[in-house]
Coordinates of C-alpha atoms in Angstrom, one line a residue:
M27 CA -177.8 32.1 -56.1
T28 CA -174.1 32.9 -56.1
R29 CA -172.9 35.0 -59.0
L30 CA -169.4 34.5 -60.3
L31 CA -167.5 36.4 -63.0
V32 CA -164.7 34.8 -65.0
T33 CA -162.4 37.2 -66.9
G34 CA -160.2 35.8 -69.6
A35 CA -162.8 33.2 -70.3
G36 CA -161.6 32.5 -73.8
G37 CA -158.1 31.4 -72.7
M38 CA -156.9 27.9 -71.8
L39 CA -157.5 28.3 -68.0
G40 CA -160.6 30.4 -68.5
R41 CA -162.3 27.9 -70.7
D42 CA -161.6 25.1 -68.2
L43 CA -163.0 27.4 -65.4
V44 CA -166.2 27.9 -67.4
T45 CA -166.6 24.2 -67.9
V46 CA -166.2 23.4 -64.2
L47 CA -168.5 26.2 -63.1
E48 CA -171.3 25.5 -65.6
A49 CA -171.6 22.0 -64.1
R50 CA -172.7 23.7 -60.9
P51 CA -176.5 24.5 -60.9
D52 CA -176.1 26.6 -57.8
L53 CA -174.0 29.2 -59.6
K54 CA -174.8 31.9 -62.1
V55 CA -171.7 32.3 -64.2
T56 CA -170.7 35.3 -66.3
A57 CA -167.9 34.3 -68.8
A58 CA -166.2 37.4 -70.1
T59 CA -163.7 36.9 -73.0
R60 CA -161.2 39.6 -74.0
A61 CA -163.8 40.8 -76.6
D62 CA -166.5 41.0 -73.9
L63 CA -164.4 43.0 -71.4
D64 CA -161.3 45.1 -71.6
I65 CA -159.9 44.8 -68.1
T66 CA -157.8 47.9 -68.7
D67 CA -161.0 50.0 -69.0
R68 CA -161.8 51.0 -65.4
A69 CA -165.4 52.0 -66.0
A70 CA -166.1 48.8 -67.9
V71 CA -164.6 46.8 -65.1
Q72 CA -166.7 48.5 -62.5
A73 CA -169.9 47.8 -64.5
A74 CA -168.9 44.2 -65.1
V75 CA -168.0 43.3 -61.5
A76 CA -171.2 44.9 -60.1
G77 CA -173.6 42.3 -58.6
H78 CA -171.1 39.4 -58.6
D79 CA -170.0 37.6 -55.4
V80 CA -166.7 36.4 -56.8
V81 CA -164.4 37.3 -59.6
I82 CA -161.8 34.9 -60.9
N83 CA -159.3 36.8 -63.1
A84 CA -157.8 34.5 -65.7
A85 CA -157.1 37.3 -68.1
A86 CA -153.4 38.0 -68.7
W87 CA -150.6 39.0 -71.0
T88 CA -148.9 35.6 -71.4
N89 CA -146.2 36.3 -74.0
V90 CA -143.2 36.3 -71.7
D91 CA -140.7 37.3 -74.3
A92 CA -142.8 40.0 -75.8
A93 CA -143.1 41.6 -72.4
E94 CA -139.4 42.3 -72.5
T95 CA -139.8 44.7 -75.4
D96 CA -143.2 46.2 -74.3
E97 CA -143.1 46.0 -70.6
A98 CA -145.6 48.9 -70.2
A99 CA -148.2 47.1 -72.3
A100 CA -147.7 43.9 -70.4
T101 CA -147.9 45.6 -67.0
A102 CA -151.0 47.4 -68.0
I103 CA -152.8 44.1 -68.3
N104 CA -151.0 42.0 -65.7
G105 CA -150.7 44.8 -63.1
D106 CA -152.7 48.0 -63.6
A107 CA -155.8 46.1 -64.8
V108 CA -155.7 43.9 -61.8
A109 CA -155.9 47.1 -59.7
N110 CA -159.0 48.0 -61.6
L111 CA -160.6 44.7 -60.8
A112 CA -159.5 44.9 -57.1
A113 CA -160.9 48.4 -56.8
A114 CA -164.2 47.3 -58.3
C115 CA -164.4 44.3 -56.0
A116 CA -163.7 46.5 -53.0
T117 CA -166.6 48.8 -53.9
G118 CA -169.1 46.0 -54.0
G119 CA -167.7 43.6 -51.4
T120 CA -166.8 41.1 -54.1
R121 CA -164.1 38.5 -53.5
L122 CA -161.3 38.4 -56.1
I123 CA -159.1 35.4 -57.0
Q124 CA -156.2 36.6 -59.1
V125 CA -154.2 34.0 -61.0
S126 CA -150.5 34.8 -60.8
T127 CA -147.2 33.1 -61.6
D128 CA -144.0 31.6 -60.2
Y129 CA -142.2 34.3 -62.2
V130 CA -142.6 36.7 -59.3
L131 CA -139.9 34.7 -57.6
A132 CA -136.2 34.8 -58.3
G133 CA -136.0 31.2 -59.3
D134 CA -132.5 30.7 -57.7
A135 CA -133.5 28.5 -54.8
D136 CA -132.8 24.8 -54.2
T137 CA -135.7 24.0 -52.0
P138 CA -139.4 24.7 -52.8
Y139 CA -140.6 28.2 -52.3
P140 CA -143.2 28.8 -49.5
E141 CA -146.1 31.2 -50.1
D142 CA -144.4 34.0 -48.1
A143 CA -141.0 33.8 -49.9
P144 CA -139.6 37.2 -50.9
T145 CA -140.5 38.2 -54.4
A146 CA -137.7 39.1 -56.9
P147 CA -138.8 38.7 -60.5
V148 CA -136.1 38.3 -63.1
N149 CA -138.1 39.5 -66.2
A150 CA -140.6 42.0 -67.3
Y151 CA -143.5 39.5 -67.2
G152 CA -142.8 38.7 -63.6
R153 CA -142.5 42.4 -62.6
G154 CA -145.9 43.1 -64.2
K155 CA -147.6 40.2 -62.4
L156 CA -146.1 41.3 -59.1
V157 CA -147.8 44.7 -59.6
G158 CA -151.0 42.8 -59.9
E159 CA -150.3 40.8 -56.7
Q160 CA -149.5 43.9 -54.8
A161 CA -152.7 45.6 -55.9
V162 CA -154.8 42.7 -54.6
A163 CA -153.0 42.8 -51.2
R164 CA -153.3 46.6 -51.0
L165 CA -156.9 47.0 -52.1
L166 CA -158.5 43.7 -50.8
P167 CA -156.6 42.8 -47.6
D168 CA -159.6 40.7 -46.4
T169 CA -161.2 39.4 -49.6
G170 CA -158.3 39.1 -52.0
Y171 CA -156.7 35.9 -53.1
V172 CA -153.6 35.3 -55.3
V173 CA -153.0 31.9 -56.7
R174 CA -149.6 31.4 -58.3
T175 CA -149.4 28.7 -61.0
A176 CA -146.7 27.6 -63.5
W177 CA -146.0 25.3 -66.5
L178 CA -149.7 25.2 -67.4
Y179 CA -151.0 22.9 -70.2
G180 CA -154.5 22.1 -71.2
A181 CA -156.9 21.3 -74.0
H182 CA -157.4 24.9 -75.1
G183 CA -154.6 27.1 -76.4
P184 CA -150.9 26.7 -77.0
N185 CA -148.8 24.9 -74.4
F186 CA -145.6 22.8 -74.0
V187 CA -147.3 19.4 -74.1
A188 CA -149.1 20.1 -77.3
T189 CA -146.0 21.6 -78.8
M190 CA -144.0 18.4 -78.1
L191 CA -146.6 16.3 -79.8
R192 CA -146.7 18.6 -82.8
L193 CA -142.9 18.6 -83.1
A194 CA -142.9 14.8 -82.8
T195 CA -144.6 14.6 -86.2
Q196 CA -141.9 16.9 -87.7
R197 CA -138.6 15.7 -86.2
E198 CA -137.0 12.5 -85.3
H199 CA -135.3 13.8 -82.2
L200 CA -136.1 16.8 -79.9
D201 CA -133.6 18.5 -77.7
V202 CA -135.2 19.7 -74.5
V203 CA -133.7 21.7 -71.6
D204 CA -133.0 19.7 -68.5
D205 CA -131.8 22.5 -66.2
Q206 CA -135.0 24.2 -65.5
H207 CA -137.1 22.7 -62.7
G208 CA -140.8 23.1 -62.1
Q209 CA -144.2 21.6 -61.7
P210 CA -146.3 20.9 -64.8
T211 CA -149.9 21.7 -64.0
W212 CA -153.0 20.6 -65.8
S213 CA -155.3 23.7 -66.3
H214 CA -158.5 21.7 -65.7
A215 CA -157.2 20.5 -62.3
L216 CA -156.2 24.1 -61.4
A217 CA -159.7 25.3 -62.5
E218 CA -161.3 22.8 -60.1
R219 CA -159.1 24.0 -57.3
L220 CA -159.8 27.7 -58.0
V221 CA -163.6 27.0 -57.8
A222 CA -163.1 25.1 -54.5
L223 CA -161.2 28.2 -53.2
A224 CA -164.1 30.4 -54.3
D225 CA -166.5 28.2 -52.4
A226 CA -164.3 28.3 -49.3
A227 CA -163.9 32.1 -49.6
L228 CA -167.7 32.6 -49.7
A229 CA -168.1 30.4 -46.7
G230 CA -165.5 32.4 -44.7
D231 CA -163.2 29.4 -44.5
A232 CA -160.3 30.6 -46.7
P233 CA -157.9 33.2 -45.3
P234 CA -157.0 35.8 -47.9
G235 CA -153.5 36.0 -49.3
V236 CA -151.2 33.9 -51.5
Y237 CA -151.7 30.3 -52.4
H238 CA -149.6 28.1 -54.7
G239 CA -151.6 26.4 -57.4
T240 CA -149.2 24.0 -59.0
C241 CA -149.1 20.2 -59.1
A242 CA -147.0 18.4 -56.5
G243 CA -143.6 16.9 -57.2
Q244 CA -141.1 18.3 -59.7
T245 CA -139.4 17.6 -63.0
T246 CA -137.7 19.4 -65.8
W247 CA -138.9 20.3 -69.3
Y248 CA -136.9 17.2 -70.5
G249 CA -138.7 15.1 -67.9
L250 CA -142.1 16.4 -69.0
A251 CA -141.3 15.8 -72.7
R252 CA -140.3 12.2 -72.0
A253 CA -143.5 11.6 -69.9
T254 CA -145.5 13.1 -72.7
F255 CA -144.0 10.9 -75.3
T256 CA -144.5 7.8 -73.2
L257 CA -148.2 8.5 -72.6
A258 CA -148.7 9.2 -76.2
G259 CA -147.2 5.9 -77.2
L260 CA -144.1 7.4 -78.7
D261 CA -140.5 6.5 -77.9
P262 CA -139.2 8.7 -75.1
E263 CA -135.6 8.1 -76.3
R264 CA -136.3 10.5 -79.1
I265 CA -136.1 13.2 -76.4
R266 CA -132.5 14.4 -75.7
P267 CA -131.4 16.6 -72.8
T268 CA -129.8 19.9 -73.4
T269 CA -129.1 23.1 -71.5
S270 CA -130.8 26.5 -71.5
D271 CA -127.9 28.3 -73.0
R272 CA -128.6 26.4 -76.2
Y273 CA -131.8 28.3 -76.5
P274 CA -131.3 32.0 -75.6
R275 CA -134.5 33.9 -75.1
P276 CA -135.3 37.6 -74.7
A277 CA -136.7 37.0 -71.2
P278 CA -134.6 35.1 -68.7
R279 CA -136.3 32.1 -67.2
P280 CA -136.1 31.1 -63.5
A281 CA -134.0 27.9 -63.2
Y282 CA -136.1 26.7 -60.2
S283 CA -139.8 27.1 -60.1
V284 CA -140.8 24.6 -57.5
L285 CA -143.4 25.8 -55.0
R286 CA -144.7 24.6 -51.7
H287 CA -148.4 24.3 -51.0
D288 CA -148.8 24.7 -47.3
R289 CA -151.6 27.2 -47.2
W290 CA -154.2 24.9 -48.7
A291 CA -154.3 23.2 -45.3
A292 CA -155.8 26.3 -43.8
V293 CA -158.8 25.9 -46.3
G294 CA -159.1 22.2 -45.5
L295 CA -158.2 21.3 -49.1
P296 CA -155.4 19.0 -50.3
P297 CA -152.8 20.4 -52.7
L298 CA -153.1 19.6 -56.4
P299 CA -152.1 16.1 -57.3
D300 CA -148.6 15.0 -58.4
W301 CA -147.7 16.4 -61.8
H302 CA -147.3 12.9 -63.4
S303 CA -150.7 11.6 -62.2
A304 CA -152.3 14.8 -63.4
L305 CA -150.7 14.4 -66.8
V306 CA -152.1 10.8 -67.0
D307 CA -155.5 12.1 -66.1
A308 CA -155.2 14.8 -68.9
F309 CA -154.4 12.1 -71.5
R310 CA -157.5 10.1 -70.3
S311 CA -159.8 13.2 -70.4
P312 CA -162.6 13.0 -72.9
T313 CA -162.7 16.7 -73.3
P314 CA -162.3 17.7 -76.9
P315 CA -160.2 19.0 -78.6
A316 CA -157.3 17.6 -76.6
P317 CA -154.2 18.8 -78.5
W318 CA -151.9 16.4 -76.7
K319 CA -153.9 13.3 -77.9
V320 CA -152.4 11.5 -80.9
A321 CA -153.7 8.5 -82.9

């Protein structure tokens, strides 16, 4: 029986991964939350990885703005700890799937980024995640996988879709930026694709390297907010467009986070669905508690 370890199993993506994996009777799943496993502890990581065929690392420092003031701490989790996981996987011949981010890219393009686009992060969070990507490439050249995602939302944990619906109960109008472009991605759909990649990796059908795990198409935060309101039965005209300079943040955000998905063809898998159809599926999902659902 295939043994698979999920780190960061208490987070939004991690919980969806466990849900998808536990529906598979052919897999033995170890779900490690932050309380179960400190991935910055090299010895603990070695012990946890031993005996597993695949590790999917969903553990991360996700507070982008806080990373600007404590870059060393963010990089310890998003970069150095990934090296711990990669080294442990190398020792035991274990495959590693590392979840990364569009923030390793400059975000100044006007056409979708291919998987081999030059990296040039514009903030501390992106720099730390790039350290993690580089560790996977260096230590696991034949069995390491990096899957970049972006604009994640899901049933577990804070996210933009849930925030919009919460604010809808507090304000008549919401001003949302319309000059950042990206690909909203449902965490459950990404979890399914990561598990499919793990299957392909074990079968020898997935070339190692970088994959882009975002939904197809593109929109802005303003477009996503309007779609969210529409699906929730609210008036989308309550959403008003604005610009990023109205909301200065400690960490600069990339203006363009649209990714290409060409490498999935090498695995024989289609890219993730269009962002809007995935959002519709999320609203229809029976999985509780769905924070974007409203009465």
